Coordinates of C-alpha atoms in Angstrom, one line a residue:
M1 CA 278.4 40.3 -52.1
L2 CA 281.2 37.9 -51.4
K3 CA 281.0 35.0 -53.9
L4 CA 283.0 31.9 -54.6
T5 CA 284.8 31.8 -58.0
T6 CA 287.3 29.5 -59.6
N7 CA 290.0 32.0 -58.8
N8 CA 289.6 31.2 -55.1
I9 CA 290.3 27.4 -55.6
T10 CA 293.5 25.5 -55.2
L11 CA 293.3 21.9 -56.4
S12 CA 295.0 18.7 -55.2
Q13 CA 295.9 19.7 -51.7
S14 CA 296.8 17.3 -48.8
A15 CA 297.1 17.8 -45.0
E16 CA 297.8 15.6 -42.0
D17 CA 295.0 17.1 -40.0
K18 CA 292.6 20.0 -39.8
F19 CA 295.1 22.3 -38.1
S20 CA 297.6 21.8 -40.9
A21 CA 294.9 22.5 -43.4
I22 CA 293.9 25.7 -41.5
E23 CA 297.6 26.8 -41.5
S24 CA 297.8 26.3 -45.2
L25 CA 294.6 28.2 -45.8
A26 CA 295.8 31.1 -43.6
S27 CA 299.0 31.2 -45.7
S28 CA 296.9 31.5 -48.9
L29 CA 294.8 34.3 -47.4
C30 CA 298.0 36.1 -46.3
A31 CA 299.7 35.6 -49.7
Q32 CA 296.7 37.3 -51.3
G33 CA 297.1 40.2 -49.0
L34 CA 293.7 39.6 -47.4
V35 CA 294.9 39.2 -43.9
A36 CA 297.9 39.9 -41.7
E37 CA 300.2 37.0 -40.7
G38 CA 298.8 36.7 -37.2
Y39 CA 295.3 35.9 -38.5
V40 CA 296.3 32.2 -38.5
E41 CA 296.2 32.2 -34.7
G42 CA 292.6 33.4 -34.8
M43 CA 291.6 30.6 -37.2
L44 CA 293.3 28.0 -35.0
N45 CA 291.7 29.3 -31.8
R46 CA 288.3 29.5 -33.5
E47 CA 288.6 25.8 -34.5
K48 CA 289.5 24.9 -30.9
Q49 CA 286.4 26.6 -29.7
N50 CA 284.0 24.8 -32.0
S51 CA 284.4 22.7 -35.1
T52 CA 283.9 24.6 -38.4
F53 CA 282.8 21.4 -40.2
L54 CA 279.4 22.1 -41.7
G55 CA 278.6 18.8 -43.4
N56 CA 278.7 17.1 -46.8
G57 CA 282.5 17.3 -46.8
I58 CA 282.7 21.0 -46.4
A59 CA 284.5 23.0 -43.6
I60 CA 284.7 26.8 -43.3
P61 CA 287.6 27.7 -41.0
H62 CA 287.8 31.4 -40.1
G63 CA 289.1 33.7 -37.4
T64 CA 287.7 34.8 -34.1
V65 CA 286.0 38.2 -33.5
D66 CA 289.2 39.3 -31.8
T67 CA 291.2 38.9 -35.0
R68 CA 288.8 40.8 -37.3
D69 CA 291.2 43.8 -37.2
M70 CA 293.8 41.6 -38.9
V71 CA 291.6 41.4 -42.0
N72 CA 292.7 43.8 -44.7
T73 CA 290.1 42.9 -47.3
T74 CA 287.2 40.4 -47.1
G75 CA 287.9 37.3 -49.2
V76 CA 288.2 33.5 -49.3
S77 CA 290.6 30.8 -50.2
V78 CA 289.3 27.4 -51.1
H79 CA 291.5 24.2 -50.9
H80 CA 290.4 20.9 -52.4
Y81 CA 291.5 17.7 -50.6
P82 CA 290.8 14.6 -52.8
N83 CA 292.0 12.3 -50.1
G84 CA 290.0 14.2 -47.4
V85 CA 291.1 15.7 -44.1
N86 CA 289.9 14.4 -40.7
W87 CA 288.0 17.3 -39.2
G88 CA 287.2 15.5 -36.0
D89 CA 284.2 13.4 -34.8
G90 CA 284.5 11.2 -37.8
N91 CA 283.9 14.1 -40.2
I92 CA 286.0 14.2 -43.4
A93 CA 286.4 17.5 -45.3
Y94 CA 287.1 17.4 -49.0
V95 CA 286.8 21.1 -49.4
A96 CA 287.9 23.7 -46.9
I97 CA 286.9 27.4 -47.4
G98 CA 289.2 29.7 -45.4
I99 CA 287.2 33.0 -44.8
A100 CA 288.6 36.4 -44.0
A101 CA 285.7 38.7 -43.2
K102 CA 285.7 42.2 -41.7
S103 CA 282.0 42.0 -40.6
D104 CA 279.2 39.7 -41.7
E105 CA 280.0 39.5 -45.4
H106 CA 280.7 35.8 -45.1
L107 CA 277.0 35.1 -44.3
G108 CA 276.5 35.3 -48.0
I109 CA 278.9 32.4 -48.5
L110 CA 277.1 30.4 -45.9
K111 CA 273.8 31.0 -47.5
Q112 CA 275.3 30.2 -50.9
L113 CA 276.4 26.8 -49.6
T114 CA 273.0 25.7 -48.3
K115 CA 272.1 23.9 -51.4
A116 CA 275.4 21.9 -51.3
L117 CA 275.0 21.3 -47.6
S118 CA 271.4 20.0 -47.9
A119 CA 271.6 17.8 -51.0
D120 CA 272.4 14.2 -51.1
G121 CA 275.5 13.1 -53.1
V122 CA 277.5 16.3 -52.7
E123 CA 280.2 14.8 -50.5
Q124 CA 281.1 12.1 -53.0
R125 CA 281.0 14.5 -55.9
L126 CA 283.3 16.9 -54.1
Q127 CA 285.8 14.1 -53.4
T128 CA 286.0 13.0 -57.0
A129 CA 285.9 16.5 -58.6
K130 CA 288.7 17.1 -61.0
T131 CA 288.3 20.7 -62.1
K132 CA 287.7 24.1 -60.4
D133 CA 284.6 24.6 -62.5
E134 CA 283.2 21.3 -61.2
I135 CA 283.8 22.3 -57.6
I136 CA 282.3 25.7 -58.0
A137 CA 279.2 24.3 -59.7
L138 CA 278.8 21.9 -56.7
L139 CA 279.3 24.6 -54.1
N140 CA 277.0 27.0 -55.9
G141 CA 274.3 24.4 -56.2
D142 CA 274.4 24.5 -60.0
V143 CA 274.6 20.7 -60.2
Q144 CA 271.2 19.2 -59.7
L145 CA 271.4 16.9 -56.7
E146 CA 267.7 17.2 -55.7
A147 CA 264.6 17.0 -57.8
D148 CA 262.6 20.1 -58.4
F149 CA 259.6 19.9 -56.1
D150 CA 257.7 22.9 -54.7
A151 CA 254.2 24.3 -54.5
S152 CA 254.1 25.0 -58.3
L153 CA 254.3 21.2 -58.9
I154 CA 251.4 20.3 -56.6
Q155 CA 247.7 20.4 -57.4
L156 CA 245.3 19.3 -54.7
N157 CA 241.7 18.2 -55.2
F158 CA 241.9 18.8 -59.0
P159 CA 238.5 17.8 -60.6
V160 CA 239.7 14.8 -62.6
S161 CA 237.5 11.8 -63.1
D162 CA 239.9 9.2 -64.5
M163 CA 243.6 8.1 -64.5
I164 CA 244.3 9.6 -68.0
Q165 CA 243.3 13.0 -66.8
M166 CA 245.3 12.5 -63.6
T167 CA 248.5 11.6 -65.4
A168 CA 248.0 14.4 -67.9
V169 CA 247.7 17.0 -65.1
G170 CA 250.8 15.6 -63.3
A171 CA 252.9 15.6 -66.4
G172 CA 251.6 19.0 -67.4
L173 CA 252.7 20.5 -64.2
I174 CA 256.2 19.3 -64.8
K175 CA 256.2 20.5 -68.5
N176 CA 255.0 23.9 -67.4
T177 CA 258.1 24.4 -65.3
G178 CA 260.3 23.8 -68.3
C179 CA 261.8 20.5 -67.0
A180 CA 260.3 18.4 -69.8
E181 CA 258.7 18.6 -73.2
R182 CA 255.7 17.2 -75.0
E183 CA 257.1 13.7 -75.5
F184 CA 257.4 13.3 -71.7
V185 CA 253.7 14.2 -71.3
A186 CA 252.7 11.8 -74.1
D187 CA 254.8 9.0 -72.6
V188 CA 253.4 9.4 -69.1
V189 CA 249.8 9.4 -70.3
A190 CA 250.4 6.2 -72.3
K191 CA 252.0 4.4 -69.3
T192 CA 250.3 2.3 -66.7
P193 CA 250.9 3.8 -63.3
T194 CA 251.9 1.7 -60.3
H195 CA 249.5 1.5 -57.4
L196 CA 251.2 2.2 -54.0
G197 CA 248.1 1.4 -52.0
H198 CA 245.1 3.3 -50.5
G199 CA 244.5 5.1 -53.8
L200 CA 248.1 6.5 -54.2
W201 CA 249.8 5.9 -57.6
M202 CA 253.1 6.6 -59.2
V203 CA 254.3 7.0 -62.8
G204 CA 257.5 8.3 -64.4
S205 CA 259.3 8.8 -67.7
E206 CA 262.8 9.8 -68.9
K207 CA 261.7 11.0 -72.4
Q208 CA 262.6 14.6 -73.3
V209 CA 263.4 15.5 -69.7
S210 CA 266.0 18.3 -69.2
R211 CA 265.8 18.5 -65.5
T212 CA 264.6 16.0 -62.9
A213 CA 261.3 17.0 -61.2
V214 CA 258.4 15.5 -59.3
S215 CA 254.7 16.5 -59.2
Y216 CA 251.8 15.5 -57.0
V217 CA 248.1 15.6 -58.0
S218 CA 245.1 14.6 -55.9
T219 CA 241.4 14.5 -56.6
A220 CA 238.3 14.7 -54.5
N221 CA 236.3 12.8 -57.1
D222 CA 235.4 9.2 -56.7
C223 CA 237.3 7.4 -59.5
Q224 CA 239.0 4.1 -60.1
F225 CA 241.7 2.5 -62.3
D226 CA 242.0 -1.3 -62.8
G227 CA 239.5 -1.8 -60.0
Q228 CA 241.5 0.2 -57.5
P229 CA 240.6 3.7 -56.1
V230 CA 242.4 6.7 -57.5
K231 CA 243.1 9.5 -54.9
A232 CA 246.5 10.9 -55.8
L233 CA 249.4 10.5 -58.2
V234 CA 253.1 11.1 -58.0
A235 CA 254.7 11.8 -61.4
I236 CA 258.4 11.8 -61.9
A237 CA 260.5 13.2 -64.8
A238 CA 264.0 11.8 -64.5
C239 CA 267.3 12.7 -66.3
N240 CA 269.6 11.9 -63.4
N241 CA 269.3 10.4 -59.9
A242 CA 268.1 13.6 -58.2
H243 CA 264.7 12.1 -57.5
Q244 CA 266.0 9.1 -55.4
S245 CA 265.6 10.8 -52.0
I246 CA 262.0 11.6 -52.7
V247 CA 261.4 8.0 -53.9
Q248 CA 263.0 6.7 -50.7
N249 CA 260.8 8.9 -48.6
L250 CA 257.7 7.8 -50.5
T251 CA 258.8 4.2 -50.1
Q252 CA 259.0 4.6 -46.3
L253 CA 255.5 6.0 -46.2
V254 CA 254.2 3.0 -48.2
F255 CA 256.1 0.4 -46.2
G256 CA 254.9 2.1 -43.0
N257 CA 251.3 2.0 -44.4
K258 CA 251.1 5.8 -43.9
Q259 CA 249.8 6.7 -47.4
A260 CA 246.9 8.5 -45.6
S261 CA 249.3 11.1 -44.1
L262 CA 250.2 12.1 -47.7
L263 CA 246.7 11.9 -49.1
E264 CA 245.2 14.1 -46.4
A265 CA 248.0 16.6 -46.3
D266 CA 248.1 20.3 -47.4
V267 CA 250.7 21.6 -49.8
E268 CA 253.3 22.4 -47.2
T269 CA 253.0 19.0 -45.6
V270 CA 253.1 17.2 -48.9
I271 CA 256.4 18.9 -49.6
A272 CA 257.7 18.1 -46.1
L273 CA 256.7 14.5 -46.3
L274 CA 258.3 13.8 -49.7
K275 CA 261.4 15.8 -49.0
G276 CA 261.9 14.2 -45.6
D277 CA 261.6 17.4 -43.6
N278 CA 260.0 17.6 -40.2
V279 CA 256.3 18.4 -40.6
T280 CA 255.3 21.7 -39.1
M281 CA 252.8 21.0 -36.3
A282 CA 250.3 23.3 -34.7
V283 CA 251.6 24.7 -31.4
S284 CA 250.0 26.6 -28.5
N285 CA 250.9 30.2 -27.8
D286 CA 252.8 29.0 -24.7
N287 CA 255.2 27.2 -26.9
Q288 CA 256.1 30.1 -29.2
A289 CA 258.4 33.0 -28.7
I290 CA 260.3 35.7 -30.6
F291 CA 263.9 36.5 -29.8
K292 CA 266.1 39.2 -31.2
I293 CA 269.6 38.3 -32.3
K294 CA 272.2 40.6 -30.7
N295 CA 275.3 39.0 -32.1
T296 CA 277.2 41.8 -33.9
H297 CA 277.8 39.7 -37.0
G298 CA 274.5 37.7 -36.9
L299 CA 274.2 33.9 -37.0
H300 CA 277.5 33.0 -38.7
A301 CA 278.9 29.5 -38.2
R302 CA 279.7 29.5 -34.5
P303 CA 276.6 31.1 -33.0
G304 CA 274.5 29.2 -35.6
A305 CA 276.1 25.9 -34.4
M306 CA 275.5 26.9 -30.8
L307 CA 271.8 27.6 -31.5
V308 CA 271.4 24.3 -33.3
A309 CA 273.2 22.4 -30.5
E310 CA 270.8 24.0 -27.9
A311 CA 267.8 22.9 -30.0
K312 CA 269.1 19.4 -30.3
K313 CA 269.1 19.0 -26.5
F314 CA 265.3 18.6 -26.6
E315 CA 263.1 15.9 -28.0
S316 CA 260.4 18.3 -29.2
N317 CA 260.0 19.3 -32.9
I318 CA 261.4 22.9 -33.0
R319 CA 260.9 25.3 -35.9
V320 CA 262.3 28.7 -36.4
S321 CA 261.6 31.5 -38.9
N322 CA 263.3 34.8 -39.6
L323 CA 260.7 37.5 -39.3
D324 CA 263.1 40.0 -41.0
G325 CA 263.7 37.5 -43.8
D326 CA 261.2 35.5 -45.9
G327 CA 259.4 34.3 -42.8
K328 CA 259.6 30.6 -43.8
S329 CA 259.9 28.3 -40.9
V330 CA 262.7 25.6 -40.9
N331 CA 264.0 22.9 -38.7
A332 CA 265.9 24.5 -35.8
K333 CA 268.0 21.4 -35.4
S334 CA 269.5 21.7 -38.9
L335 CA 272.6 23.9 -39.1
M336 CA 272.3 24.3 -42.9
K337 CA 268.6 25.3 -42.6
V338 CA 269.4 27.9 -39.8
I339 CA 272.3 29.4 -41.7
A340 CA 270.1 29.7 -44.8
L341 CA 267.8 32.1 -42.9
G342 CA 270.5 34.8 -43.4
V343 CA 270.1 36.1 -39.8
K344 CA 271.9 39.4 -39.2
H345 CA 272.3 41.6 -36.1
G346 CA 268.9 42.8 -34.8
H347 CA 266.9 40.2 -36.8
Q348 CA 263.9 38.7 -34.9
L349 CA 263.6 34.9 -34.9
Q350 CA 260.3 33.2 -34.1
F351 CA 260.5 29.8 -32.5
S352 CA 257.8 27.2 -32.1
A353 CA 258.0 23.8 -30.4
E354 CA 255.8 20.8 -30.1
G355 CA 256.6 17.8 -27.9
P356 CA 257.0 16.7 -24.3
D357 CA 259.6 19.3 -23.5
A358 CA 258.4 22.1 -25.7
S359 CA 258.2 24.8 -23.1
E360 CA 261.6 24.0 -21.7
A361 CA 263.1 24.1 -25.2
I362 CA 261.7 27.6 -25.9
E363 CA 262.9 28.8 -22.5
S364 CA 266.4 27.3 -23.0
I365 CA 266.8 28.7 -26.5
G366 CA 265.8 32.1 -25.3
A367 CA 268.4 32.0 -22.6
A368 CA 271.1 30.8 -25.1
I369 CA 270.3 33.7 -27.4
A370 CA 270.3 36.2 -24.5
S371 CA 273.7 35.0 -23.5
G372 CA 275.1 35.6 -27.0
L373 CA 275.4 32.1 -28.3
G374 CA 279.0 31.7 -27.2
E375 CA 280.0 35.2 -28.2
G376 CA 279.2 37.0 -24.9

């Protein structure tokens, strides 16, 4: 599989605009023998069709389908722009990845970038990066920019009867993932949690933490602490700022007096609420549909962007899952989430929509996919 390595990176580059940057990347690809000289025209034409800026300071310029025969060997060239390059629409790229792909090998690169594209703080870190290793670590998602928080760190309706048991369970979940050691558990149990209202509490510690993580524990038992009800606890193990986005989402719930939405949620919804994702909603059969992707090279950047642009035309909450992948549904209005599905030619996507224009959204998305998402 095509992977990014330090050998692909050229540091301290500068360019007047994105087209100059693309010409420079094309020259690098050509110098490596990856493409013929005319490939640059395909890259420039591709950019004129639709921006290759993905987000978080990252752009992935590449050729058109018509110039694939100019690719000798699949590969990449990565240029780092500390001062940034204006990629249009107010978007600044600090890293541009020039891609030469004979078929759909570059989908692996796109999927590889999803962590960097979805995490807060990547753009600033890419701008200030000084070494090739630092850039690769950021692009590969090896630098922790988001706290660990998944189903293994959630325990609903656990039969605890007091706050000490609640904090012990919350800290224990984090310890079991290897993110923290015994001193963390002991410190959390000894601390006095903060009441966030309606029986929701929070506690945290930095002691013996090797990786930032968050856990969530709820109980069905009737118990109290300091005269206040105890229904659920958010425990935080912090060794960096990766938990800040979760804390911000939790703060918004508290300020909006929406603690009940978290307290009454299932595991999937707890994750969505604290990570700030759209919550999956039940939809009627009329607002669901399965469409097969007929694009020869799957949902690479251009058709992926076209699909997301179509979904964004509608007010409704739209989810999509790859039935030929892991089946997990994601926000169809997020390019990074859609690309992460790893959709190839012939894969079936299931869409669901909930909202005032749900049926129109499903119909329009189906028509866009049938028309080839900009690729005929």
